[in-house]
XYZ file of C-alpha atoms in Angstrom:
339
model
C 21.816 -2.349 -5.248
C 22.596 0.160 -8.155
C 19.924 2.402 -9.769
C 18.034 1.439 -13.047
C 16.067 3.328 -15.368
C 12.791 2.154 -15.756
C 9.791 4.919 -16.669
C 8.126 7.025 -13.885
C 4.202 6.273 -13.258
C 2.028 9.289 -12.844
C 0.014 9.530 -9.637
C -2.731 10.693 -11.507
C -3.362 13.598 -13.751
C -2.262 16.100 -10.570
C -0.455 14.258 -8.950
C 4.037 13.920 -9.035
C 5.520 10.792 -11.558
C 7.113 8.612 -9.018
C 9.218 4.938 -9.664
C 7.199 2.256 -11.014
C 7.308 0.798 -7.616
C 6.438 2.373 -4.257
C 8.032 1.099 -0.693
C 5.254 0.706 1.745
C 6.513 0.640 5.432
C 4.006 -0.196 7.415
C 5.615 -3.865 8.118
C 9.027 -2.148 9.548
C 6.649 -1.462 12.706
C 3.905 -3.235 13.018
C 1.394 -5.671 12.060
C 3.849 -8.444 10.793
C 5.943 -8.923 14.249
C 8.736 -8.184 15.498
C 10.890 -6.153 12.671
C 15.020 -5.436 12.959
C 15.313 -1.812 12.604
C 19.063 -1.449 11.141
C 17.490 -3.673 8.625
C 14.572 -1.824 7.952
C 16.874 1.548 7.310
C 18.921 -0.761 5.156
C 16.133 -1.961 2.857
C 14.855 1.819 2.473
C 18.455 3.412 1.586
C 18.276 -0.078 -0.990
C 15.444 0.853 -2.006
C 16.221 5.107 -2.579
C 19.127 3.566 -4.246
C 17.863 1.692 -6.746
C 15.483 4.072 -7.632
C 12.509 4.102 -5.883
C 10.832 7.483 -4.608
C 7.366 7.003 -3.281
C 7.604 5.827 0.399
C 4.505 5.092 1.792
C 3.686 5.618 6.138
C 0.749 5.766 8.261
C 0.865 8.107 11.434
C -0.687 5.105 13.282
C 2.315 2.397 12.600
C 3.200 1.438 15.463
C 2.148 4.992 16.743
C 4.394 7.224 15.051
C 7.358 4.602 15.256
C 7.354 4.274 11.361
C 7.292 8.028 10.388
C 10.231 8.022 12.954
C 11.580 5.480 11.407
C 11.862 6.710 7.620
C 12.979 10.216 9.306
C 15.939 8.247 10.178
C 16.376 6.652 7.065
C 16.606 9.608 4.776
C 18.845 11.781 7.187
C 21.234 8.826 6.795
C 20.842 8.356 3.109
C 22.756 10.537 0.590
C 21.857 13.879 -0.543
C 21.090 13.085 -3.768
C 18.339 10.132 -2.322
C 16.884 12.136 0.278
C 16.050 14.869 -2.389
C 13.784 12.192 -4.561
C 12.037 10.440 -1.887
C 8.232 11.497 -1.720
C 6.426 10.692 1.551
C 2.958 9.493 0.959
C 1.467 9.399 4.831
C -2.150 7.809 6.219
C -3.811 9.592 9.331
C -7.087 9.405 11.412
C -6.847 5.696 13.191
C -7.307 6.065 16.425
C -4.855 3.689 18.735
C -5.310 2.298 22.341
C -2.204 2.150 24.974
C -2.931 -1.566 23.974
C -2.223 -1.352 20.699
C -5.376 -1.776 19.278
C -8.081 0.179 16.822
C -11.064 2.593 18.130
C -12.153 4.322 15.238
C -11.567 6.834 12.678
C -11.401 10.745 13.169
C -11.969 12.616 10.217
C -12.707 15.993 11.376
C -10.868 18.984 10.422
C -9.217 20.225 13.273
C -8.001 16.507 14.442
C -6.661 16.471 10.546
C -4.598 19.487 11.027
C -3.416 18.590 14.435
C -2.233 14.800 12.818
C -0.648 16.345 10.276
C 1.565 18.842 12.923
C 2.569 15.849 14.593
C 3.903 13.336 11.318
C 5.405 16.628 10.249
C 7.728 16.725 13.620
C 8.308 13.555 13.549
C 9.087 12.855 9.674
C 11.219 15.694 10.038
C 10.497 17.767 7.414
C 7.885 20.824 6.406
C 5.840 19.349 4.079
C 3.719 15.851 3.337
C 3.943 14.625 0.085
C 0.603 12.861 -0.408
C -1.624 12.928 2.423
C -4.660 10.795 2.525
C -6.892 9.388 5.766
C -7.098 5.976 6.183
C -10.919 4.786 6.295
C -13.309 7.204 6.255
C -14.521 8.560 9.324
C -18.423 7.502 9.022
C -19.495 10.716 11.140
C -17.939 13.544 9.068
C -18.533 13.608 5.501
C -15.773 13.401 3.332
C -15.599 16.602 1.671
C -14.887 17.958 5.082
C -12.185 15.587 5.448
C -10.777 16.335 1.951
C -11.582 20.364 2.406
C -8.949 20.365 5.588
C -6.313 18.291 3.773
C -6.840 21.674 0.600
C -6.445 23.917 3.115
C -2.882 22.134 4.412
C -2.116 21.876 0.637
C -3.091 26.255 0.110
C -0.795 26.652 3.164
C 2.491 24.419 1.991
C 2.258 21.886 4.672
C 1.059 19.501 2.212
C 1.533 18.610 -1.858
C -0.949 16.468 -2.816
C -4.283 14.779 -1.913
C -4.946 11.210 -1.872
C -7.772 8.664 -0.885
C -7.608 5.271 0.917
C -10.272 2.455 0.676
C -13.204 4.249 -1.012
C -15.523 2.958 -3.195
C -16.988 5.228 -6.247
C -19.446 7.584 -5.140
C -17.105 8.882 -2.430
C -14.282 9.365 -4.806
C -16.673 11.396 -7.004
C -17.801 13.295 -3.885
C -13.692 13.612 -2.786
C -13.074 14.987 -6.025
C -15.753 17.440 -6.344
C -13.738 19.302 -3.763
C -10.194 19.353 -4.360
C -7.813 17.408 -6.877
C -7.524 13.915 -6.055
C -3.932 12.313 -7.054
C -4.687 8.691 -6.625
C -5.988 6.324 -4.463
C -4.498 3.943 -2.348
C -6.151 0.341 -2.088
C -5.654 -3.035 -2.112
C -4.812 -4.597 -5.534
C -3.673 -8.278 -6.129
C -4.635 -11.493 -8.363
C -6.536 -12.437 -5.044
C -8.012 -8.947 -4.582
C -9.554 -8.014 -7.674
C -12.972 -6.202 -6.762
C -11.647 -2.435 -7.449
C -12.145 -4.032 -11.161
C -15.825 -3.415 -11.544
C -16.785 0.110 -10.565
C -13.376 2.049 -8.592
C -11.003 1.356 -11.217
C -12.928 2.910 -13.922
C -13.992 5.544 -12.057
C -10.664 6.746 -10.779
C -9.395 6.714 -14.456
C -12.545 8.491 -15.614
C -11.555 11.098 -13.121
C -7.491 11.456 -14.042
C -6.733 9.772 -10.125
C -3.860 7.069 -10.190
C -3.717 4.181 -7.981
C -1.515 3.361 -5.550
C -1.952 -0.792 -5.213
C -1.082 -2.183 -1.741
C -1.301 -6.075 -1.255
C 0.229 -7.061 -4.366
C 1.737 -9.929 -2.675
C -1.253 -10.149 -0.101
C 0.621 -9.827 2.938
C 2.945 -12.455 1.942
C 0.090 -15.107 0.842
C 0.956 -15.296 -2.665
C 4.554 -14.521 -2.268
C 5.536 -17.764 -3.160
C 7.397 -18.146 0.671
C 4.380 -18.670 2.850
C 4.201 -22.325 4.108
C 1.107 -23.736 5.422
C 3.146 -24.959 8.755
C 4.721 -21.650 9.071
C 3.958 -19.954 12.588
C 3.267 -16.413 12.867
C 4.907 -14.141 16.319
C 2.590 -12.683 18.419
C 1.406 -8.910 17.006
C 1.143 -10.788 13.542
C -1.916 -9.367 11.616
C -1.931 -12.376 9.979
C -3.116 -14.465 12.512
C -6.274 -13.145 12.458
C -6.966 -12.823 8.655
C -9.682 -14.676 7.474
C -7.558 -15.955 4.369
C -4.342 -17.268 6.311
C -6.512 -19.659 8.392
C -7.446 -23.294 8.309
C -9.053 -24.711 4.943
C -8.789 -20.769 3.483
C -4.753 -21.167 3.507
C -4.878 -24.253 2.180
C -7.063 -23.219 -0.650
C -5.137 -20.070 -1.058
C -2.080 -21.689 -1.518
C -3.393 -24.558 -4.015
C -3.299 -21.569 -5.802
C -0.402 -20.317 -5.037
C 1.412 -23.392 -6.269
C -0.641 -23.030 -9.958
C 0.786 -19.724 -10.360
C 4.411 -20.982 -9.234
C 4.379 -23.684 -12.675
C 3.674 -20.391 -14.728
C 6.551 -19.008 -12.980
C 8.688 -22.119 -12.939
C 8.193 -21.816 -16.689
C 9.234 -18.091 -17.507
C 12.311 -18.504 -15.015
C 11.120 -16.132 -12.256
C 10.022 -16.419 -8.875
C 6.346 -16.370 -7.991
C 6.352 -12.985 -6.114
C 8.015 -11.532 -9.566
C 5.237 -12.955 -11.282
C 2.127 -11.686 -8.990
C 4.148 -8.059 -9.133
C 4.285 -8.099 -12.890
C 0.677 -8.948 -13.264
C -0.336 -5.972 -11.156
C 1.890 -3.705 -13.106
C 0.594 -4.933 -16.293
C -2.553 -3.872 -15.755
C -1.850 -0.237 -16.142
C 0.609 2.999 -16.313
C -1.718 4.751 -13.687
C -1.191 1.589 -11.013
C 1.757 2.400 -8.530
C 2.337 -1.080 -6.700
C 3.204 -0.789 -3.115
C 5.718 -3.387 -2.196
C 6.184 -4.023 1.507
C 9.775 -5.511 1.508
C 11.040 -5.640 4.962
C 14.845 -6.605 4.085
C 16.493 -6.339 1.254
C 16.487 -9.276 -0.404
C 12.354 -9.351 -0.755
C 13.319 -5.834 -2.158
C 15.747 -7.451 -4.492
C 13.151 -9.994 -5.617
C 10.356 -7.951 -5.920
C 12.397 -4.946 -8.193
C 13.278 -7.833 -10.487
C 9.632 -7.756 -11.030
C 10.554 -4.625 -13.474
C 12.137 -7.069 -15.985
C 9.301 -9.812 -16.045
C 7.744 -8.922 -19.322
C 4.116 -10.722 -19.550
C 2.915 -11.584 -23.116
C -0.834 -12.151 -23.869
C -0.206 -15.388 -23.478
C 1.336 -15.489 -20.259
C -1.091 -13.391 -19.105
C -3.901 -15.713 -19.827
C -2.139 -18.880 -17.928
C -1.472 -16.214 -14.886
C -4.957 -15.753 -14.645
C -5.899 -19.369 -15.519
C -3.708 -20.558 -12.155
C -5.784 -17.499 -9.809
C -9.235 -16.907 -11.608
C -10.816 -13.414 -10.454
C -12.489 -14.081 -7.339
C -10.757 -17.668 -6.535
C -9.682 -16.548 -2.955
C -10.985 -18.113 -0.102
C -11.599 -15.999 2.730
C -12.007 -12.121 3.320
C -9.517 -9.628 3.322
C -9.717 -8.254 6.711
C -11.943 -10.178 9.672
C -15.624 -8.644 9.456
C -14.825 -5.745 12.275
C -12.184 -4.288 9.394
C -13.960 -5.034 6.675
C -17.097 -2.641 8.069
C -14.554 0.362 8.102
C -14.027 -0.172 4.132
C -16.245 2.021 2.019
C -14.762 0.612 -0.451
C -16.955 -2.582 -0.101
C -19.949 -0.950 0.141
């Protein structure tokens, strides 16, 4: 996979300009099943080929197998790749031997100490964009934010970003510190950010950083209704993959496919272009776990969308159309930014 130009994005106003598309990892460890690591390292070095620079981690995937895991990658990957990748990293959920979720620890010495340990294990002396996860619901954010500044004053960390929060704790966030964008989940089925976060993060100069585009595979244009999910699959317990929601979900799916069908490009090309069209400050986040869904979705960079296609895009998947939730309820109380 060569290298093509295509203009940077800016993660905000403060923030570093990064490839129109970002590489989210999470899926190389966890939460989609069983993953093949050579694979995985593969698809990254693809993906640093091609172009891309913003790879995006969570301390918590598949507890600390991911940051491990794109350590590996970019000692592997040439010079010249390893100098332009940018490591954007989540912190502060809290795991179980199990593998499960407790919580959220926001506090300012547990940031630091997170932070010590993704550096080991990334490999390197400094975070690129360092953001928590959910809020932590006992310690108010600019706490939370005023820890990450002090990382960023002493070189451990470049930049500051936000995950899942709705308005008034983004203007709260960046009250303290510069805020380079915020990370949240963006999609033709996942719209809400629309009303009151998008506006307010571009009031503010803070890019966005869309994960979902595809929504976990939903609107990928590969999900079958019959198709049977491993065991560790996230999927299997989200609200808009089950019973009549799927088969709703992917009525819709199959609209959006004829507007595809039509401009010669695959259905996944088509949901990424809509999400890029919708503004120079939106990063998407694709979660390719092999290369050829990288492949696919970087041919979303040559889908131009008129006004017209536009308007039959979001004919086939109205705002709002979705059936289901995001996350089951228990997730969806950790998101401030549904508040």
């Amino acid at each position: 996979m060569t290298s093509v130009t295509h203009p940077t994005r800016p993660l905000g106003t403060t923030g570093p300009r990064v490839f129109p598309l970002g590489l989210g990892c999470m899926g190389m460890s966890a939460l989609y099943g069983e993953a093949d690591r050579a694979e995985s390292i593969a698809t990254i070095h693809a993906a640093l080929d091609a172009g891309v620079t913003l790879l995006d981690t969570g301390d918590f995937y598949g507890m600390g197998h991911n940051e491990l895991l794109i350590n590996e990658a970019l000692r592997t990957a040439g010079s010249s790749a390893r100098e332009q990748a940018l490591v954007s990293v989540k912190f502060g959920a809290l795991r179980t031997v199990e593998g499960g979720f407790s919580g959220y620890d926001g506090r300012p010495d547990a940031i630091k100490n997170f932070a010590a340990y993704s550096l080991q294990r990334l490999g390197t002396d400094h975070i690129d964009v360092y953001r928590i996860a959910r809020v932590d619901p006992d310690v108010p954010i600019e706490e939370t934010v005023g820890a990450i500044a002090e990382l960023v004053e002493a070189g451990h960390v470049r930049h500051i970003g936000l995950s899942e929060v709705g308005a008034q704790t983004i203007r709260r966030a960046a009250a303290v510190a510069p805020i380079a964008d915020l990370q949240i989940e963006y999609s033709l089925i996942s719209r809400g950010i629309e009303e009151e976060i998008l506006p307010t993060v571009r009031e503010l100069g803070i890019g966005v950083t869309a994960y979902g585009v595809l929504s976990r595979g939903l609107i990928s244009g590969h999900f079958t209704p019959d198709r049977e999910l491993g065991p560790g699959d996230f999927r299997g317990m989200s609200p808009r993959f089950q019973g009549d929601n799927l088969r709703r979900n992917l009525n819709l799916v199959e609209q959006l496919r004829k507007v595809a069908d039509d401009k010669g490009v695959s259905v996944a090309q088509t949901a990424i272009a809509w999400v890029l069209s919708r503004g120079e400050d939106i990063v998407p986040l694709i979660g390719a776990r092999t290369r050829a869904r990288l492949a696919e979705a970087l041919g979303a960079l040559d889908v131009e969308l008129s006004a017209e296609d536009l308007a039959a895009v979001e004919q086939a998947v109205p705002a709002g159309a979705a059936a289901g939730e995001r996350y089951p309820a228990a997730q969806m109380a950790h998101l401030d930014s549904e508040r």
